[in-house]
PDB file of C-alpha atoms in Angstrom:
ATOM      1  CA  MET N   1      83.188  82.985 125.076  1.00 91.00           C
ATOM      2  CA  ARG N   2      82.784  86.482 123.339  1.00 94.00           C
ATOM      3  CA  ILE N   3      82.247  90.169 124.298  1.00 95.00           C
ATOM      4  CA  HIS N   4      81.985  93.609 122.621  1.00 96.00           C
ATOM      5  CA  ILE N   5      84.516  95.806 123.504  1.00 96.00           C
ATOM      6  CA  SER N   6      85.598  99.036 121.930  1.00 95.00           C
ATOM      7  CA  ASN N   7      88.117 101.509 122.277  1.00 94.00           C
ATOM      8  CA  ALA N   8      90.221 104.792 123.185  1.00 92.00           C
ATOM      9  CA  THR N   9      87.930 106.789 120.108  1.00 92.00           C
ATOM     10  CA  ALA N  10      84.396 104.913 121.037  1.00 91.00           C
ATOM     11  CA  ARG N  11      84.784 102.361 117.266  1.00 94.00           C
ATOM     12  CA  ASN N  12      83.643  99.150 118.997  1.00 95.00           C
ATOM     13  CA  ALA N  13      83.853  95.061 117.966  1.00 95.00           C
ATOM     14  CA  THR N  14      82.736  91.724 118.975  1.00 95.00           C
ATOM     15  CA  VAL N  15      85.669  89.570 119.920  1.00 96.00           C
ATOM     16  CA  VAL N  16      86.546  86.008 121.351  1.00 95.00           C
ATOM     17  CA  ALA N  17      88.108  85.868 125.238  1.00 95.00           C
ATOM     18  CA  ILE N  18      89.558  82.613 126.033  1.00 94.00           C
ATOM     19  CA  GLY N  19      90.801  81.723 129.971  1.00 89.00           C
ATOM     20  CA  ILE N  20      94.163  81.273 129.901  1.00 83.00           C
ATOM     21  CA  LYS N  21      96.014  78.126 131.999  1.00 77.00           C
ATOM     22  CA  SER N  22      99.090  78.358 133.902  1.00 69.00           C
ATOM     23  CA  TYR N  23     100.837  75.283 134.330  1.00 68.00           C
ATOM     24  CA  ASP N  24     102.720  73.918 137.776  1.00 65.00           C
ATOM     25  CA  THR N  25     105.812  73.886 137.025  1.00 64.00           C
ATOM     26  CA  SER N  26     106.501  71.773 141.014  1.00 65.00           C
ATOM     27  CA  ILE N  27     104.516  68.409 140.721  1.00 69.00           C
ATOM     28  CA  PRO N  28     104.964  67.364 145.150  1.00 70.00           C
ATOM     29  CA  ALA N  29     105.984  63.755 145.237  1.00 75.00           C
ATOM     30  CA  LYS N  30     107.308  61.761 147.834  1.00 73.00           C
ATOM     31  CA  ASP N  31     110.068  59.401 147.499  1.00 79.00           C
ATOM     32  CA  GLY N  32     110.185  59.680 143.592  1.00 76.00           C
ATOM     33  CA  PHE N  33     106.286  59.573 142.977  1.00 78.00           C
ATOM     34  CA  PRO N  34     103.429  61.750 142.453  1.00 78.00           C
ATOM     35  CA  VAL N  35     101.431  62.909 144.984  1.00 79.00           C
ATOM     36  CA  THR N  36      98.725  62.476 145.049  1.00 80.00           C
ATOM     37  CA  PHE N  37      94.307  63.842 147.030  1.00 83.00           C
ATOM     38  CA  LYS N  38      92.585  61.136 149.015  1.00 87.00           C
ATOM     39  CA  ARG N  39      88.905  61.052 150.927  1.00 89.00           C
ATOM     40  CA  TYR N  40      88.286  57.662 152.849  1.00 89.00           C
ATOM     41  CA  ILE N  41      85.970  58.525 155.458  1.00 85.00           C
ATOM     42  CA  ALA N  42      86.187  58.879 159.062  1.00 82.00           C
ATOM     43  CA  ALA N  43      83.091  57.608 160.649  1.00 79.00           C
ATOM     44  CA  GLY N  44      80.076  56.449 160.235  1.00 75.00           C
ATOM     45  CA  GLU N  45      76.826  56.213 160.931  1.00 74.00           C
ATOM     46  CA  SER N  46      75.240  56.465 164.954  1.00 78.00           C
ATOM     47  CA  THR N  47      79.500  56.708 165.727  1.00 79.00           C
ATOM     48  CA  LEU N  48      80.068  60.680 166.503  1.00 79.00           C
ATOM     49  CA  HIS N  49      79.753  61.177 169.754  1.00 79.00           C
ATOM     50  CA  SER N  50      76.243  63.014 169.687  1.00 79.00           C
ATOM     51  CA  ASP N  51      75.331  59.766 168.245  1.00 80.00           C
ATOM     52  CA  LEU N  52      77.583  57.912 171.195  1.00 81.00           C
ATOM     53  CA  VAL N  53      75.844  60.261 174.501  1.00 83.00           C
ATOM     54  CA  LYS N  54      72.768  59.167 173.684  1.00 82.00           C
ATOM     55  CA  LYS N  55      73.145  55.036 173.400  1.00 81.00           C
ATOM     56  CA  PHE N  56      76.122  54.936 176.749  1.00 82.00           C
ATOM     57  CA  GLY N  57      75.887  58.840 178.117  1.00 81.00           C
ATOM     58  CA  GLU N  58      77.481  61.495 178.588  1.00 80.00           C
ATOM     59  CA  SER N  59      80.840  59.110 179.912  1.00 80.00           C
ATOM     60  CA  TYR N  60      81.258  56.814 177.536  1.00 81.00           C
ATOM     61  CA  SER N  61      84.725  56.226 178.031  1.00 82.00           C
ATOM     62  CA  LYS N  62      84.218  52.585 179.229  1.00 82.00           C
ATOM     63  CA  ALA N  63      83.009  51.714 176.216  1.00 81.00           C
ATOM     64  CA  LEU N  64      84.898  52.862 174.206  1.00 80.00           C
ATOM     65  CA  ILE N  65      87.640  50.790 175.955  1.00 82.00           C
ATOM     66  CA  GLU N  66      85.635  48.070 176.241  1.00 81.00           C
ATOM     67  CA  SER N  67      84.271  47.366 172.947  1.00 83.00           C
ATOM     68  CA  ASP N  68      84.531  50.843 169.971  1.00 78.00           C
ATOM     69  CA  PRO N  69      81.889  51.571 169.000  1.00 79.00           C
ATOM     70  CA  GLU N  70      82.874  54.686 167.575  1.00 79.00           C
ATOM     71  CA  VAL N  71      84.575  52.657 164.558  1.00 79.00           C
ATOM     72  CA  ASP N  72      83.150  50.927 162.097  1.00 81.00           C
ATOM     73  CA  LEU N  73      84.709  48.424 160.413  1.00 79.00           C
ATOM     74  CA  GLU N  74      82.780  47.518 158.213  1.00 81.00           C
ATOM     75  CA  THR N  75      83.125  51.417 156.555  1.00 84.00           C
ATOM     76  CA  VAL N  76      85.811  53.906 157.831  1.00 84.00           C
ATOM     77  CA  GLY N  77      89.160  54.050 155.650  1.00 86.00           C
ATOM     78  CA  ARG N  78      86.891  53.628 152.288  1.00 87.00           C
ATOM     79  CA  SER N  79      87.865  55.447 149.594  1.00 89.00           C
ATOM     80  CA  ILE N  80      85.784  58.058 148.368  1.00 87.00           C
ATOM     81  CA  ASP N  81      85.225  58.985 144.879  1.00 85.00           C
ATOM     82  CA  GLY N  82      82.685  60.977 144.545  1.00 80.00           C
ATOM     83  CA  THR N  83      80.529  63.375 147.042  1.00 82.00           C
ATOM     84  CA  THR N  84      76.847  64.976 146.936  1.00 85.00           C
ATOM     85  CA  SER N  85      75.668  68.007 149.175  1.00 85.00           C
ATOM     86  CA  VAL N  86      72.934  67.333 151.668  1.00 86.00           C
ATOM     87  CA  LEU N  87      70.572  69.284 153.053  1.00 84.00           C
ATOM     88  CA  MET N  88      69.461  69.585 156.746  1.00 85.00           C
ATOM     89  CA  ASP N  89      67.983  70.968 159.348  1.00 84.00           C
ATOM     90  CA  LYS N  90      68.844  71.810 162.831  1.00 83.00           C
ATOM     91  CA  SER N  91      67.693  68.687 164.505  1.00 83.00           C
ATOM     92  CA  GLY N  92      70.015  66.958 161.671  1.00 79.00           C
ATOM     93  CA  ASN N  93      67.530  65.171 159.317  1.00 86.00           C
ATOM     94  CA  PRO N  94      67.555  66.304 155.256  1.00 88.00           C
ATOM     95  CA  LEU N  95      65.424  68.507 153.725  1.00 86.00           C
ATOM     96  CA  TYR N  96      63.872  67.051 150.793  1.00 86.00           C
ATOM     97  CA  CYS N  97      63.120  71.089 149.340  1.00 84.00           C
ATOM     98  CA  ALA N  98      66.195  73.585 149.216  1.00 75.00           C
ATOM     99  CA  PRO N  99      65.247  75.962 151.928  1.00 76.00           C
ATOM    100  CA  GLU N 100      64.444  79.014 150.621  1.00 82.00           C
ATOM    101  CA  VAL N 101      67.065  81.478 150.492  1.00 83.00           C
ATOM    102  CA  PHE N 102      67.654  85.267 151.696  1.00 86.00           C
ATOM    103  CA  GLU N 103      70.054  87.740 150.919  1.00 87.00           C
ATOM    104  CA  ILE N 104      71.208  89.515 154.078  1.00 90.00           C
ATOM    105  CA  ILE N 105      72.669  93.491 153.210  1.00 88.00           C
ATOM    106  CA  TYR N 106      75.189  94.968 155.649  1.00 91.00           C
ATOM    107  CA  GLY N 107      75.688  98.412 156.606  1.00 88.00           C
ATOM    108  CA  VAL N 108      79.740  98.980 157.683  1.00 82.00           C
ATOM    109  CA  ASP N 109      79.233  98.672 160.833  1.00 88.00           C
ATOM    110  CA  GLY N 110      78.175  95.481 160.762  1.00 88.00           C
ATOM    111  CA  LYS N 111      73.861  95.526 161.279  1.00 91.00           C
ATOM    112  CA  GLU N 112      71.695  93.942 159.274  1.00 93.00           C
ATOM    113  CA  VAL N 113      70.027  97.197 156.534  1.00 93.00           C
ATOM    114  CA  GLU N 114      68.323  94.885 154.723  1.00 92.00           C
ATOM    115  CA  ARG N 115      66.758  91.630 153.628  1.00 91.00           C
ATOM    116  CA  ARG N 116      65.290  89.862 150.478  1.00 89.00           C
ATOM    117  CA  THR N 117      65.014  87.560 147.440  1.00 87.00           C
ATOM    118  CA  PRO N 118      67.920  87.326 145.982  1.00 85.00           C
ATOM    119  CA  LEU N 119      68.028  88.871 142.788  1.00 84.00           C
ATOM    120  CA  ASP N 120      69.596  87.238 138.744  1.00 87.00           C
ATOM    121  CA  VAL N 121      72.172  89.475 137.666  1.00 88.00           C
ATOM    122  CA  ALA N 122      72.892  88.877 133.634  1.00 92.00           C
ATOM    123  CA  PRO N 123      76.108  89.304 131.505  1.00 94.00           C
ATOM    124  CA  ASN N 124      77.328  92.408 129.733  1.00 94.00           C
ATOM    125  CA  VAL N 125      79.990  91.403 128.539  1.00 94.00           C
ATOM    126  CA  ASN N 126      78.156  90.794 124.602  1.00 94.00           C
ATOM    127  CA  GLU N 127      75.796  92.801 124.695  1.00 93.00           C
ATOM    128  CA  ASP N 128      74.947  95.611 122.849  1.00 94.00           C
ATOM    129  CA  VAL N 129      76.402  98.399 124.402  1.00 94.00           C
ATOM    130  CA  PRO N 130      80.156  97.117 124.310  1.00 95.00           C
ATOM    131  CA  ILE N 131      82.629  97.714 126.647  1.00 96.00           C
ATOM    132  CA  LYS N 132      84.573 100.968 127.638  1.00 95.00           C
ATOM    133  CA  TRP N 133      86.935 102.660 128.503  1.00 94.00           C
ATOM    134  CA  THR N 134      87.219 104.415 131.429  1.00 93.00           C
ATOM    135  CA  GLY N 135      89.847 106.780 130.246  1.00 92.00           C
ATOM    136  CA  ARG N 136      91.446 106.007 133.490  1.00 94.00           C
ATOM    137  CA  LEU N 137      95.172 104.684 132.830  1.00 95.00           C
ATOM    138  CA  ILE N 138      97.264 102.263 135.385  1.00 95.00           C
ATOM    139  CA  PRO N 139     100.875 101.716 134.730  1.00 95.00           C
ATOM    140  CA  ARG N 140     101.827  99.061 134.668  1.00 93.00           C
ATOM    141  CA  SER N 141     104.553  98.072 137.809  1.00 91.00           C
ATOM    142  CA  ASP N 142     101.259  99.853 140.234  1.00 93.00           C
ATOM    143  CA  LEU N 143      98.464  97.268 138.795  1.00 94.00           C
ATOM    144  CA  VAL N 144      99.768  94.615 141.160  1.00 89.00           C
ATOM    145  CA  ARG N 145     100.331  96.517 143.948  1.00 92.00           C
ATOM    146  CA  LYS N 146      97.451  97.960 143.873  1.00 93.00           C
ATOM    147  CA  PHE N 147      94.571  95.120 142.720  1.00 94.00           C
ATOM    148  CA  ALA N 148      94.652  91.006 143.630  1.00 94.00           C
ATOM    149  CA  ILE N 149      94.460  89.971 140.131  1.00 94.00           C
ATOM    150  CA  LYS N 150      91.790  87.358 140.300  1.00 93.00           C
ATOM    151  CA  ARG N 151      91.916  86.240 136.799  1.00 93.00           C
ATOM    152  CA  THR N 152      93.273  86.501 133.187  1.00 95.00           C
ATOM    153  CA  MET N 153      91.883  86.318 130.170  1.00 96.00           C
ATOM    154  CA  GLN N 154      92.909  86.236 126.291  1.00 96.00           C
ATOM    155  CA  ILE N 155      91.601  89.199 123.712  1.00 96.00           C
ATOM    156  CA  LYS N 156      91.894  87.456 119.939  1.00 96.00           C
ATOM    157  CA  HIS N 157      90.764  88.758 116.772  1.00 95.00           C
ATOM    158  CA  ALA N 158      87.651  86.553 114.396  1.00 91.00           C
ATOM    159  CA  ASP N 159      88.808  88.223 111.626  1.00 93.00           C
ATOM    160  CA  GLY N 160      91.529  90.149 109.709  1.00 92.00           C
ATOM    161  CA  VAL N 161      89.517  94.045 110.479  1.00 93.00           C
ATOM    162  CA  THR N 162      89.309  92.622 115.019  1.00 95.00           C
ATOM    163  CA  PHE N 163      93.075  91.474 113.848  1.00 96.00           C
ATOM    164  CA  ASP N 164      93.756  95.219 112.816  1.00 95.00           C
ATOM    165  CA  PHE N 165      91.498  96.972 116.048  1.00 96.00           C
ATOM    166  CA  LEU N 166      93.039  94.894 118.742  1.00 96.00           C
ATOM    167  CA  HIS N 167      96.700  95.487 117.108  1.00 96.00           C
ATOM    168  CA  ALA N 168      96.273  98.910 117.537  1.00 95.00           C
ATOM    169  CA  ILE N 169      94.609  98.675 121.030  1.00 96.00           C
ATOM    170  CA  ALA N 170      97.467  96.570 122.211  1.00 96.00           C
ATOM    171  CA  LYS N 171      99.803  99.119 120.353  1.00 96.00           C
ATOM    172  CA  GLU N 172      98.959 102.497 122.618  1.00 96.00           C
ATOM    173  CA  LEU N 173      98.436 100.748 126.115  1.00 96.00           C
ATOM    174  CA  GLU N 174     102.100  99.344 125.404  1.00 96.00           C
ATOM    175  CA  GLU N 175     103.475 103.076 124.511  1.00 96.00           C
ATOM    176  CA  LYS N 176     101.862 104.350 127.449  1.00 95.00           C
ATOM    177  CA  ASP N 177     103.023 101.224 129.380  1.00 95.00           C
ATOM    178  CA  SER N 178     100.063 101.577 131.518  1.00 96.00           C
ATOM    179  CA  VAL N 179      96.836  99.231 131.554  1.00 97.00           C
ATOM    180  CA  MET N 180      92.911 101.330 130.494  1.00 97.00           C
ATOM    181  CA  LEU N 181      90.653 100.501 132.939  1.00 96.00           C
ATOM    182  CA  LEU N 182      87.831  98.682 132.015  1.00 96.00           C
ATOM    183  CA  ALA N 183      83.677  99.050 132.524  1.00 95.00           C
ATOM    184  CA  SER N 184      80.148  97.950 131.104  1.00 95.00           C
ATOM    185  CA  GLY N 185      76.680  99.276 131.296  1.00 91.00           C
ATOM    186  CA  VAL N 186      75.096 102.798 128.909  1.00 91.00           C
ATOM    187  CA  ASP N 187      77.074 105.268 131.632  1.00 90.00           C
ATOM    188  CA  GLY N 188      80.240 102.960 131.346  1.00 89.00           C
ATOM    189  CA  LYS N 189      80.722 102.949 135.148  1.00 91.00           C
ATOM    190  CA  SER N 190      79.368  99.652 135.649  1.00 94.00           C
ATOM    191  CA  PRO N 191      81.814  95.562 136.620  1.00 95.00           C
ATOM    192  CA  LEU N 192      82.186  93.602 134.129  1.00 96.00           C
ATOM    193  CA  VAL N 193      79.870  90.266 134.741  1.00 95.00           C
ATOM    194  CA  PHE N 194      80.405  87.470 132.604  1.00 95.00           C
ATOM    195  CA  GLN N 195      77.278  84.173 133.305  1.00 93.00           C
ATOM    196  CA  THR N 196      74.142  84.419 134.634  1.00 92.00           C
ATOM    197  CA  ASN N 197      74.904  85.412 139.341  1.00 89.00           C
ATOM    198  CA  GLY N 198      78.296  85.420 138.147  1.00 91.00           C
ATOM    199  CA  THR N 199      81.094  87.130 139.682  1.00 92.00           C
ATOM    200  CA  PRO N 200      81.787  90.965 139.093  1.00 94.00           C
ATOM    201  CA  TYR N 201      85.194  92.129 138.157  1.00 96.00           C
ATOM    202  CA  ARG N 202      87.386  95.277 137.015  1.00 96.00           C
ATOM    203  CA  GLY N 203      89.165  94.464 134.110  1.00 96.00           C
ATOM    204  CA  PHE N 204      91.934  95.797 132.977  1.00 97.00           C
ATOM    205  CA  LEU N 205      94.033  96.013 129.724  1.00 97.00           C
ATOM    206  CA  GLU N 206      97.467  95.839 129.120  1.00 97.00           C
ATOM    207  CA  GLY N 207      98.467  95.171 125.113  1.00 96.00           C
ATOM    208  CA  ARG N 208     102.126  94.323 124.071  1.00 96.00           C
ATOM    209  CA  THR N 209     103.112  93.709 120.252  1.00 96.00           C
ATOM    210  CA  ALA N 210     106.618  92.288 118.593  1.00 94.00           C
ATOM    211  CA  GLY N 211     106.047  93.406 114.853  1.00 89.00           C
ATOM    212  CA  GLU N 212     102.815  92.507 113.334  1.00 92.00           C
ATOM    213  CA  GLY N 213     101.851  89.820 116.131  1.00 95.00           C
ATOM    214  CA  PHE N 214     100.282  91.409 119.308  1.00 96.00           C
ATOM    215  CA  LEU N 215      98.561  89.838 123.627  1.00 96.00           C
ATOM    216  CA  LEU N 216      95.951  91.565 124.667  1.00 97.00           C
ATOM    217  CA  LEU N 217      95.333  90.523 128.592  1.00 97.00           C
ATOM    218  CA  LEU N 218      92.227  91.209 130.734  1.00 97.00           C
ATOM    219  CA  HIS N 219      92.611  91.699 133.835  1.00 96.00           C
ATOM    220  CA  LEU N 220      90.453  90.628 136.089  1.00 96.00           C
ATOM    221  CA  SER N 221      90.385  92.108 139.886  1.00 96.00           C
ATOM    222  CA  ASN N 222      87.283  91.850 142.545  1.00 93.00           C
ATOM    223  CA  MET N 223      89.719  92.829 145.479  1.00 91.00           C
ATOM    224  CA  GLU N 224      91.849  96.314 146.256  1.00 89.00           C
ATOM    225  CA  LEU N 225      94.631  95.985 148.178  1.00 88.00           C
ATOM    226  CA  LYS N 226      94.925  99.059 150.391  1.00 84.00           C
ATOM    227  CA  ARG N 227      97.348  99.779 153.376  1.00 80.00           C
ATOM    228  CA  PRO N 228      95.204  99.209 157.035  1.00 77.00           C
ATOM    229  CA  THR N 229      94.891 102.803 158.350  1.00 70.00           C
TER     230      THR N 229
END
């Protein structure tokens, strides 16, 4: 994806941001074979507690011993490849039209403050106004102690001009051994949103260089770590 980003002197450019894949170096195994996740049907239709109560009454232990009505031999134990979510009402009947969704806002005291129709939040990382430096530098060693990093993206150049632009940013941050807090919006105070109705993130820009090469990482966090009071 493309993002519009500025530097310390408010010069800006549109560059490329890609996700960094994580590789699991350890494979769970049993007896030398990889462990895989499987889903199986645990109960069939009309074999749940509520169904058995309707059929046999509250005390149906004798029926369980004599005839095993809770076991659907044709269904239980079958593997499942995929599932589909079905919305149901309080009586257990399927809904054929999606219910109206409300967004409930709670205050710090836990009481409901407002109930409203959810608003669509547009992405803001590739707008006319670029992502800005807030001026808040955080030592790299403190970043992981103060924020939970949810995701990291690599910022890459699109041409020779943006290569020099990003290399200079990476070098400046590396020399300060710090990450820069980024923000979006005209006032430079809004969190970063990468897709419609996506999670808003704080962005922390980290730079590294090796000769003519550079590595520019955008760390994303939506959780600040604080000691309990």
